[in-house]
Coordinates of C-alpha atoms and ligand atoms in Angstrom, one line a residue:
M1 CA 10.4 -11.6 9.6
T2 CA 13.8 -12.7 10.9
Y3 CA 16.6 -10.3 11.6
D4 CA 18.8 -12.3 9.2
M5 CA 16.5 -11.4 6.3
K6 CA 16.9 -7.7 7.2
G7 CA 20.7 -8.3 7.4
M8 CA 20.5 -9.6 3.8
R9 CA 18.7 -6.5 2.8
A10 CA 21.4 -4.4 4.3
G11 CA 23.8 -6.2 2.0
A12 CA 21.7 -5.3 -1.0
V13 CA 21.8 -1.7 0.1
L14 CA 25.6 -1.8 -0.1
A15 CA 25.3 -2.8 -3.7
L16 CA 23.9 0.6 -4.4
G17 CA 27.5 1.7 -4.8
L18 CA 26.8 5.0 -3.3
T19 CA 29.8 6.8 -1.7
C20 CA 29.3 6.4 2.0
M21 CA 29.7 9.8 3.6
A22 CA 31.2 10.0 7.1
G23 CA 28.6 9.2 9.8
F24 CA 26.8 12.4 10.9
A25 CA 26.7 12.9 14.6
G26 CA 24.5 16.1 14.6
A27 CA 20.7 16.4 14.6
Q28 CA 18.8 14.5 11.9
E29 CA 15.5 16.1 11.0
F30 CA 13.9 13.6 8.6
R31 CA 11.1 14.6 6.2
L32 CA 8.6 11.8 5.5
G33 CA 6.2 12.2 2.6
T34 CA 2.8 10.5 2.0
I35 CA 0.0 11.0 -0.5
V36 CA -2.8 10.2 2.1
P37 CA -4.8 13.0 3.9
P38 CA -4.3 14.1 7.5
G39 CA -5.9 11.6 9.9
H40 CA -5.0 8.6 7.7
L41 CA -3.2 5.8 9.6
W42 CA -0.1 6.1 7.4
N43 CA 0.4 9.6 8.7
V44 CA -0.5 8.6 12.3
Y45 CA 2.2 5.9 12.2
G46 CA 4.7 8.3 10.6
E47 CA 4.2 10.6 13.5
K48 CA 4.6 7.7 16.0
M49 CA 7.9 6.8 14.4
G50 CA 9.1 10.4 14.9
E51 CA 8.1 10.3 18.5
A52 CA 9.9 7.0 19.0
L53 CA 13.0 8.2 17.3
S54 CA 13.1 11.4 19.3
A55 CA 12.6 9.5 22.5
R56 CA 15.3 6.9 21.7
T57 CA 17.9 9.5 20.6
E58 CA 17.0 12.2 23.1
G59 CA 15.9 14.5 20.3
R60 CA 18.8 13.9 18.0
M61 CA 16.5 12.3 15.4
S62 CA 13.1 13.7 14.5
V63 CA 10.5 13.3 11.7
T64 CA 8.2 15.8 10.1
V65 CA 5.4 14.1 8.2
F66 CA 4.2 15.8 5.0
P67 CA 0.8 14.3 4.2
A68 CA -1.6 14.6 1.2
G69 CA 1.0 14.9 -1.5
Q70 CA 2.3 18.2 -0.1
L71 CA 5.7 17.3 -1.5
G72 CA 4.3 16.1 -4.8
D73 CA 2.7 13.0 -6.2
E74 CA 4.5 9.6 -5.6
G75 CA 6.5 9.9 -8.9
Q76 CA 7.8 13.3 -7.8
M77 CA 8.5 12.0 -4.3
V78 CA 10.5 9.1 -5.7
Q79 CA 12.6 11.5 -7.7
Q80 CA 13.2 13.5 -4.5
L81 CA 14.2 10.3 -2.6
Q82 CA 16.6 9.5 -5.4
S83 CA 18.3 12.9 -5.2
G84 CA 18.3 12.9 -1.4
A85 CA 15.9 15.9 -1.3
L86 CA 13.4 13.8 0.6
D87 CA 14.5 11.5 3.4
M88 CA 11.7 8.9 3.6
A89 CA 8.2 8.0 2.4
F90 CA 5.4 5.6 2.8
L91 CA 4.6 4.7 -0.8
T92 CA 1.8 2.8 -2.4
M93 CA 2.9 0.2 -4.9
A94 CA 1.7 2.2 -7.9
D95 CA 5.2 3.6 -8.8
V96 CA 7.1 0.8 -7.1
S97 CA 5.4 -2.0 -9.1
N98 CA 5.9 0.0 -12.4
R99 CA 9.6 -0.1 -11.7
V100 CA 9.8 -3.6 -10.2
P101 CA 6.9 -5.6 -11.8
E102 CA 7.4 -8.6 -9.4
F103 CA 5.7 -6.6 -6.7
S104 CA 2.5 -7.0 -8.7
A105 CA 2.2 -10.6 -7.5
L106 CA 1.2 -9.2 -4.1
F107 CA -2.0 -7.9 -5.8
T108 CA -3.1 -11.3 -7.1
P109 CA -6.9 -11.2 -6.8
F110 CA -8.3 -13.1 -3.8
L111 CA -4.8 -14.0 -2.6
V112 CA -5.8 -13.3 1.0
S113 CA -9.2 -12.8 2.6
D114 CA -8.3 -10.1 5.2
V115 CA -5.5 -7.9 6.6
A116 CA -4.4 -10.6 9.1
Q117 CA -3.7 -13.0 6.3
A118 CA -2.1 -10.2 4.3
A119 CA 0.3 -9.7 7.2
V120 CA 1.4 -13.3 7.1
V121 CA 2.1 -13.1 3.3
L122 CA 3.9 -9.8 3.6
N123 CA 6.2 -11.1 6.4
S124 CA 7.0 -14.2 4.4
E125 CA 10.5 -14.7 2.8
P126 CA 9.4 -14.4 -0.8
A127 CA 7.6 -11.1 -0.1
Q128 CA 10.4 -9.7 2.0
A129 CA 12.9 -10.7 -0.8
L130 CA 11.2 -8.2 -3.1
L131 CA 12.4 -5.4 -0.9
D132 CA 16.0 -6.3 -1.8
K133 CA 15.3 -5.1 -5.3
L134 CA 14.5 -1.5 -4.3
P135 CA 18.0 -0.1 -3.9
E136 CA 19.1 -1.0 -7.4
A137 CA 15.8 -0.5 -9.1
M138 CA 14.8 2.8 -7.4
G139 CA 17.7 4.1 -5.3
V140 CA 15.8 3.7 -2.1
V141 CA 16.1 1.3 0.9
G142 CA 12.9 -0.7 1.4
I143 CA 12.6 -1.1 5.2
D144 CA 9.4 -3.1 5.3
F145 CA 5.8 -3.4 4.2
G146 CA 2.8 -1.7 5.7
V147 CA -0.8 -2.0 4.4
A148 CA -4.0 -0.1 3.8
G149 CA -7.4 -1.9 4.1
M150 CA -8.7 -4.5 1.7
R151 CA -10.1 -3.3 -1.7
Q152 CA -13.8 -2.8 -2.2
M153 CA -16.0 -1.1 -4.8
I154 CA -18.3 1.8 -4.3
S155 CA -20.8 2.8 -7.1
A156 CA -23.4 5.4 -7.9
K157 CA -26.0 2.8 -9.0
P158 CA -26.9 -0.5 -7.2
V159 CA -25.0 -3.6 -8.4
A160 CA -27.5 -6.3 -8.7
S161 CA -25.1 -8.8 -10.2
F162 CA -21.7 -9.0 -11.8
E163 CA -23.4 -8.2 -15.1
S164 CA -24.4 -4.8 -13.9
L165 CA -20.7 -3.9 -13.4
R166 CA -19.8 -4.6 -17.0
G167 CA -19.0 -1.5 -19.1
L168 CA -18.9 0.8 -16.0
K169 CA -16.1 3.2 -15.6
M170 CA -14.3 2.2 -12.5
R171 CA -11.7 4.5 -10.8
I172 CA -8.6 2.6 -10.0
T173 CA -5.3 3.4 -8.3
P174 CA -3.0 3.9 -11.3
F175 CA -1.1 0.7 -11.6
A176 CA -1.1 -2.4 -13.8
P177 CA -2.4 -5.2 -11.4
A178 CA -5.6 -3.2 -10.6
R179 CA -6.0 -2.3 -14.3
D180 CA -5.9 -5.9 -15.4
F181 CA -8.3 -7.0 -12.7
Y182 CA -11.0 -4.8 -14.2
N183 CA -9.9 -5.3 -17.9
V184 CA -10.4 -9.1 -17.6
L185 CA -13.8 -8.5 -16.1
G186 CA -14.9 -6.1 -18.9
I187 CA -15.1 -3.2 -16.5
A188 CA -13.4 0.0 -17.8
P189 CA -10.5 0.9 -15.5
T190 CA -10.0 4.6 -15.1
P191 CA -6.7 5.4 -13.4
M192 CA -7.2 8.4 -11.0
P193 CA -5.3 9.7 -7.9
L194 CA -7.2 9.5 -4.6
P195 CA -7.9 13.2 -4.1
D196 CA -9.9 13.4 -7.4
V197 CA -12.2 10.5 -6.6
F198 CA -15.0 12.3 -4.7
D199 CA -15.5 14.9 -7.5
A200 CA -15.3 12.2 -10.2
L201 CA -18.0 10.2 -8.5
S202 CA -20.2 13.3 -8.0
N203 CA -20.0 14.6 -11.5
G204 CA -20.3 11.2 -13.2
Q205 CA -16.8 11.1 -14.7
V206 CA -16.7 7.6 -13.2
D207 CA -19.6 5.3 -12.3
A208 CA -17.7 3.5 -9.5
A209 CA -14.4 3.4 -7.6
D210 CA -12.0 0.8 -6.3
V211 CA -11.4 2.0 -2.7
D212 CA -10.9 0.9 0.9
L213 CA -13.1 1.5 3.9
E214 CA -10.7 4.0 5.5
Q215 CA -11.1 6.2 2.4
V216 CA -14.9 5.9 2.5
L217 CA -14.9 7.0 6.1
I218 CA -12.5 9.9 5.5
F219 CA -13.7 11.2 2.2
R220 CA -17.4 10.1 2.6
F221 CA -17.5 8.7 -0.9
D222 CA -20.9 7.3 0.0
E223 CA -22.4 10.8 -0.2
A224 CA -21.7 10.7 -4.0
A225 CA -22.0 6.9 -4.5
P226 CA -24.3 5.2 -2.0
N227 CA -23.7 1.6 -3.0
L228 CA -20.8 -0.5 -1.6
L229 CA -19.7 -3.9 -2.6
I230 CA -17.6 -5.5 0.2
S231 CA -15.6 -7.8 -2.0
N232 CA -12.1 -7.8 -0.3
H233 CA -10.8 -8.6 -3.8
M234 CA -7.2 -7.5 -3.2
M235 CA -4.9 -6.6 -0.4
F236 CA -3.2 -3.2 -0.5
P237 CA 0.4 -3.4 0.7
M238 CA 2.5 -0.2 0.9
V239 CA 6.3 0.1 1.6
G240 CA 8.2 2.3 4.0
V241 CA 11.4 3.5 2.2
V242 CA 14.4 5.7 3.0
S243 CA 16.4 7.6 0.3
G244 CA 19.5 5.5 -0.6
R245 CA 21.6 8.7 -0.6
V246 CA 20.4 9.7 2.9
W247 CA 20.9 6.2 4.1
A248 CA 24.4 6.1 2.8
G249 CA 25.2 9.3 4.8
L250 CA 24.1 7.8 8.1
A251 CA 26.4 6.1 10.6
A252 CA 25.8 2.4 10.9
E253 CA 24.3 2.7 14.4
D254 CA 21.8 5.4 13.1
Q255 CA 20.9 3.1 10.2
A256 CA 20.1 0.4 12.7
I257 CA 18.0 2.7 14.9
L258 CA 16.1 4.0 11.9
R259 CA 15.5 0.5 10.5
E260 CA 14.3 -0.8 13.8
E261 CA 11.9 2.1 14.6
M262 CA 10.4 2.2 11.1
D263 CA 10.0 -1.5 11.0
K264 CA 8.3 -1.4 14.4
V265 CA 5.7 1.2 13.4
L266 CA 5.0 -0.5 10.1
G267 CA 4.3 -3.8 12.0
E268 CA 2.1 -1.9 14.5
M269 CA 0.3 -0.2 11.6
I270 CA -0.6 -3.6 10.1
E271 CA -1.8 -4.9 13.4
E272 CA -4.1 -1.8 13.7
Y273 CA -5.5 -2.3 10.2
A274 CA -6.3 -5.9 11.1
R275 CA -7.9 -4.9 14.4
V276 CA -10.2 -2.2 13.0
E277 CA -11.3 -4.1 9.9
T278 CA -14.5 -5.5 11.4
E279 CA -15.3 -2.2 13.2
R280 CA -15.0 -0.4 9.9
V281 CA -17.4 -2.8 8.2
A282 CA -19.9 -2.2 11.0
K283 CA -19.5 1.6 10.6
V284 CA -20.1 1.6 6.8
T285 CA -22.9 -0.8 7.2
E286 CA -24.7 1.8 9.3
M287 CA -23.8 4.6 6.9
V288 CA -24.2 3.2 3.4
P289 CA -27.7 2.1 2.4
G290 CA -26.8 -0.1 -0.6
L291 CA -24.2 -2.4 1.0
Q292 CA -23.7 -6.0 0.1
T293 CA -21.0 -8.5 0.7
V294 CA -19.8 -10.8 -2.1
G295 CA -17.2 -13.5 -2.6
Q296 CA -14.9 -14.5 -5.3
D297 CA -17.7 -16.4 -7.1
F298 CA -19.3 -13.0 -7.8
F299 CA -16.5 -12.4 -10.4
P300 CA -16.5 -15.4 -12.6
G301 CA -13.1 -16.6 -13.9
V302 CA -11.3 -13.4 -12.7
V303 CA -8.5 -15.2 -10.9
E304 CA -7.6 -17.5 -13.8
K305 CA -7.8 -14.7 -16.3
W306 CA -5.7 -12.3 -14.2
E307 CA -3.1 -15.0 -13.5
A308 CA -2.9 -15.7 -17.3
S309 CA -2.1 -12.1 -18.0
W310 CA 0.6 -12.2 -15.2
A311 CA 2.0 -15.6 -16.3
D312 CA 5.6 -14.5 -16.0
H313 CA 5.1 -14.2 -12.3
L314 CA 3.3 -17.4 -11.7
P315 CA 6.0 -19.1 -9.7
L316 CA 6.0 -16.3 -7.1
I317 CA 2.1 -16.1 -7.2
N318 CA 1.9 -19.8 -6.5
E319 CA 4.4 -19.5 -3.6
L320 CA 2.4 -16.6 -2.1
R321 CA -0.8 -18.6 -2.5
A322 CA 0.7 -21.5 -0.6
I323 CA 1.8 -19.2 2.2
A324 CA -1.7 -17.6 2.4
A325 CA -3.4 -21.0 2.3
A326 CA -1.3 -22.1 5.3
A327 CA -2.1 -18.9 7.3
P328 CA -4.9 -18.9 10.0
Q329 CA -8.3 -18.1 8.4
Ligands
BEZ1 C1 -5.7 4.6 -3.5 O1 -5.2 5.1 -4.5 O2 -6.8 4.1 -3.5 C2 -4.9 4.7 -2.2 C3 -3.9 5.6 -2.0 C4 -3.2 5.6 -0.8 C5 -3.5 4.8 0.2 C6 -4.5 3.8 0.0 C7 -5.2 3.8 -1.2

């Protein structure tokens, strides 16, 4: 993205109307919350940001990462960000897209085929412009997007054809774009936070789960559900945010340092997801007996039906599609 676009976002932050406290020259010990478990790349890159900030400011700025929802679920973290009790977070779009439905366009099925293409879409002007909505809608400053891996489906029973998915209970991340993807396919979406998925697959509460390969490798979902459909049906952007109140209390030069360092690690995170994608497919191919790779044609009519249910956002969806189509394949 260009620096100008970030400058425009800084303008949107001013519109928060928060009283700007005097710049604070003392030590800044930032707390960053995530819902993902230790070892997950979001936490790894949160730590890297802390190291970079400490090095750049000779220890004046530091970051402690609180993984695995230690500070609460994302709804609770957003409340803490709003009150200033939490400084920053790496958030999924679950809560964000409930508050700003335009973000849902990023979850258009089969918009991109891999993380490298996702990076092009997320760095584009229409995607970056979505971040400008966060100060007013949520009281947070959206620094930039990161990602997790592309979405796949893991199931207890083999999936011989699309028909064998119909009527199954499919765990989803609790948000509307994923819900509608399965609704239009006649598969029963079952919203469920990540930490509950292994048990739900083991005890039959759900038949299958919408997941990514990093989760399969960390949580070993394959031990409960040994069939994996590599479908790459959606990308999974996340957003790095800073509390609007905390931001307003920072001196302009510290805002610039924080923006640059968070932006940098989020970019590096996306590059790493793109780099390890093929390696992860190779790993799960060795681990998971019932693995098959399918394309968009496995899910008849899903894109048209999903887009019909998100018709209000079609101009943005079409813009993003044009950007994805022009990206290197
Ligand atoms: C999920 O709900 O599947 C999810 C949560 C955090 C990061 C990636 C995926």
